[in-house]
């Protein structure tokens, strides 16, 4: 969404050519496939556990083959799901803000 806003403000004429209906549909499918791939390892390591003492309810938990694999997954998840998208949002909205601020300053100079 931030890419769309960036292109709409920075390149308004290109935006309609770039985001055609077929491209948007492909982006939606790619987004769902990426989400499925990212969480697939959780499906592989999740197990239902029945506690031996105390609690009478089964629960689902992640049982990883090794601590290193868990850490690698967690770091990859953090980078792919939070840092890259969050960084892109910050950069793109900063560029949009600068563009709007520059246009506002230009318009104010013309008025006075």
C-alpha atoms as a printed R data frame, in Angstrom:
    type eleno elety resid chain resno      x       y       z
1   ATOM     1    CA   UNK     A     1  0.000   0.000   0.000
2   ATOM     2    CA   UNK     A     2  2.843   2.407   0.750
3   ATOM     3    CA   UNK     A     3  4.331   1.679  -2.688
4   ATOM     4    CA   UNK     A     4  1.002   2.598  -4.262
5   ATOM     5    CA   UNK     A     5  0.813   5.863  -2.286
6   ATOM     6    CA   UNK     A     6  4.426   6.695  -3.168
7   ATOM     7    CA   UNK     A     7  3.840   6.146  -6.891
8   ATOM     8    CA   UNK     A     8  0.522   8.011  -6.817
9   ATOM     9    CA   UNK     A     9  2.199  11.109  -5.391
10  ATOM    10    CA   UNK     A    10  5.658  10.961  -6.961
11  ATOM    11    CA   UNK     A    11  4.662   9.554 -10.372
12  ATOM    12    CA   UNK     A    12  0.897  10.010 -10.799
13  ATOM    13    CA   UNK     A    13  0.819   9.191 -14.517
14  ATOM    14    CA   UNK     A    14  2.913   6.029 -14.181
15  ATOM    15    CA   UNK     A    15  0.844   4.733 -11.273
16  ATOM    16    CA   UNK     A    16 -2.127   3.728 -13.445
17  ATOM    17    CA   UNK     A    17  0.137   1.939 -15.937
18  ATOM    18    CA   UNK     A    18  2.080   0.102 -13.249
19  ATOM    19    CA   UNK     A    19 -0.848  -1.103 -11.141
20  ATOM    20    CA   UNK     A    20 -3.115  -2.713 -13.698
21  ATOM    21    CA   UNK     A    21 -5.853  -5.068 -12.509
22  ATOM    22    CA   UNK     A    22 -3.917  -8.167 -13.588
23  ATOM    23    CA   UNK     A    23 -0.753  -6.992 -11.802
24  ATOM    24    CA   UNK     A    24 -2.682  -6.239  -8.632
25  ATOM    25    CA   UNK     A    25 -4.229  -9.713  -8.742
26  ATOM    26    CA   UNK     A    26 -0.769 -11.254  -9.164
27  ATOM    27    CA   UNK     A    27  0.531  -9.197  -6.239
28  ATOM    28    CA   UNK     A    28 -2.312 -10.425  -4.034
29  ATOM    29    CA   UNK     A    29 -1.609 -14.055  -4.988
30  ATOM    30    CA   UNK     A    30  2.127 -13.552  -4.396
31  ATOM    31    CA   UNK     A    31  1.389 -12.016  -0.995
32  ATOM    32    CA   UNK     A    32 -0.706 -15.023   0.055
33  ATOM    33    CA   UNK     A    33  1.885 -17.492  -1.246
34  ATOM    34    CA   UNK     A    34  4.676 -15.662   0.566
35  ATOM    35    CA   UNK     A    35  2.674 -15.722   3.801
36  ATOM    36    CA   UNK     A    36  2.068 -19.463   3.393
37  ATOM    37    CA   UNK     A    37  5.761 -20.158   2.762
38  ATOM    38    CA   UNK     A    38  6.836 -18.067   5.747
39  ATOM    39    CA   UNK     A    39  4.578 -19.892   8.227
40  ATOM    40    CA   UNK     A    40  4.989 -23.374   6.711
41  ATOM    41    CA   UNK     A    41  7.869 -24.302   9.072
42  ATOM    42    CA   UNK     A    42  5.554 -23.696  12.033
43  ATOM    43    CA   UNK     A    43  3.174 -26.326  10.669
44  ATOM    44    CA   UNK     A    44  6.068 -28.785  10.480
45  ATOM    45    CA   UNK     A    45  7.249 -28.301  14.070
46  ATOM    46    CA   UNK     A    46  3.876 -27.907  15.819
47  ATOM    47    CA   UNK     A    47  2.684 -30.797  17.950
48  ATOM    48    CA   UNK     A    48 -0.132 -31.470  20.385
49  ATOM    49    CA   UNK     A    49  1.253 -32.144  23.854
50  ATOM    50    CA   UNK     A    50 -0.522 -33.827  26.751
51  ATOM    51    CA   UNK     A    51  0.990 -32.746  30.060
52  ATOM    52    CA   UNK     A    52  1.853 -35.518  32.485
53  ATOM    53    CA   UNK     A    53  1.168 -33.646  35.726
54  ATOM    54    CA   UNK     A    54 -1.421 -31.092  36.715
55  ATOM    55    CA   UNK     A    55 -3.238 -29.580  33.732
56  ATOM    56    CA   UNK     A    56 -5.941 -31.761  32.192
57  ATOM    57    CA   UNK     A    57 -5.946 -30.104  28.749
58  ATOM    58    CA   UNK     A    58 -3.877 -30.817  25.671
59  ATOM    59    CA   UNK     A    59 -2.114 -27.888  24.072
60  ATOM    60    CA   UNK     A    60 -0.290 -27.146  20.841
61  ATOM    61    CA   UNK     A    61  3.350 -26.103  20.950
62  ATOM    62    CA   UNK     A    62  6.365 -25.811  18.690
63  ATOM    63    CA   UNK     A    63  8.987 -28.511  19.121
64  ATOM    64    CA   UNK     A    64 12.032 -27.612  17.038
65  ATOM    65    CA   UNK     A    65 14.709 -30.210  16.181
66  ATOM    66    CA   UNK     A    66 17.412 -27.817  17.393
67  ATOM    67    CA   UNK     A    67 17.737 -24.472  19.115
68  ATOM    68    CA   UNK     A    68 19.783 -23.142  16.184
69  ATOM    69    CA   UNK     A    69 17.002 -23.912  13.699
70  ATOM    70    CA   UNK     A    70 14.549 -22.016  15.901
71  ATOM    71    CA   UNK     A    71 16.872 -19.007  16.058
72  ATOM    72    CA   UNK     A    72 17.457 -19.023  12.292
73  ATOM    73    CA   UNK     A    73 13.707 -19.117  11.680
74  ATOM    74    CA   UNK     A    74 13.051 -16.338  14.199
75  ATOM    75    CA   UNK     A    75 15.699 -14.051  12.678
76  ATOM    76    CA   UNK     A    76 14.500 -14.741   9.114
77  ATOM    77    CA   UNK     A    77 10.912 -14.100  10.220
78  ATOM    78    CA   UNK     A    78 11.893 -10.833  11.905
79  ATOM    79    CA   UNK     A    79 13.766  -9.609   8.835
80  ATOM    80    CA   UNK     A    80 11.180 -10.691   6.243
81  ATOM    81    CA   UNK     A    81  8.008  -9.785   8.116
82  ATOM    82    CA   UNK     A    82  9.018  -6.716  10.141
83  ATOM    83    CA   UNK     A    83 12.306  -5.083   9.176
84  ATOM    84    CA   UNK     A    84 12.101  -5.097   5.359
85  ATOM    85    CA   UNK     A    85  8.428  -4.036   5.123
86  ATOM    86    CA   UNK     A    86  8.774  -1.580   8.015
87  ATOM    87    CA   UNK     A    87 11.896  -0.049   6.492
88  ATOM    88    CA   UNK     A    88 10.192   0.268   3.121
89  ATOM    89    CA   UNK     A    89  7.182   1.972   4.709
90  ATOM    90    CA   UNK     A    90  9.378   4.455   6.594
91  ATOM    91    CA   UNK     A    91 11.462   5.293   3.505
92  ATOM    92    CA   UNK     A    92  8.513   5.599   1.114
93  ATOM    93    CA   UNK     A    93  6.365   7.709   3.430
94  ATOM    94    CA   UNK     A    94  9.373   9.917   4.204
95  ATOM    95    CA   UNK     A    95  9.847  10.504   0.469
96  ATOM    96    CA   UNK     A    96  6.131  11.250   0.099
97  ATOM    97    CA   UNK     A    97  6.313  13.681   3.029
98  ATOM    98    CA   UNK     A    98  9.294  15.506   1.530
99  ATOM    99    CA   UNK     A    99  7.514  15.747  -1.807
100 ATOM   100    CA   UNK     A   100  4.345  17.156  -0.259
101 ATOM   101    CA   UNK     A   101  6.327  19.533   1.961
102 ATOM   102    CA   UNK     A   102  8.273  20.821  -1.058
103 ATOM   103    CA   UNK     A   103  5.063  21.361  -3.044
104 ATOM   104    CA   UNK     A   104  3.475  23.173  -0.093
105 ATOM   105    CA   UNK     A   105  6.504  25.453   0.265
106 ATOM   106    CA   UNK     A   106  6.413  26.165  -3.480
107 ATOM   107    CA   UNK     A   107  2.697  27.017  -3.355
108 ATOM   108    CA   UNK     A   108  3.180  29.304  -0.348
109 ATOM   109    CA   UNK     A   109  5.922  31.225  -2.194
110 ATOM   110    CA   UNK     A   110  3.579  31.727  -5.146
111 ATOM   111    CA   UNK     A   111  0.784  33.088  -2.944
112 ATOM   112    CA   UNK     A   112  2.933  35.751  -1.267
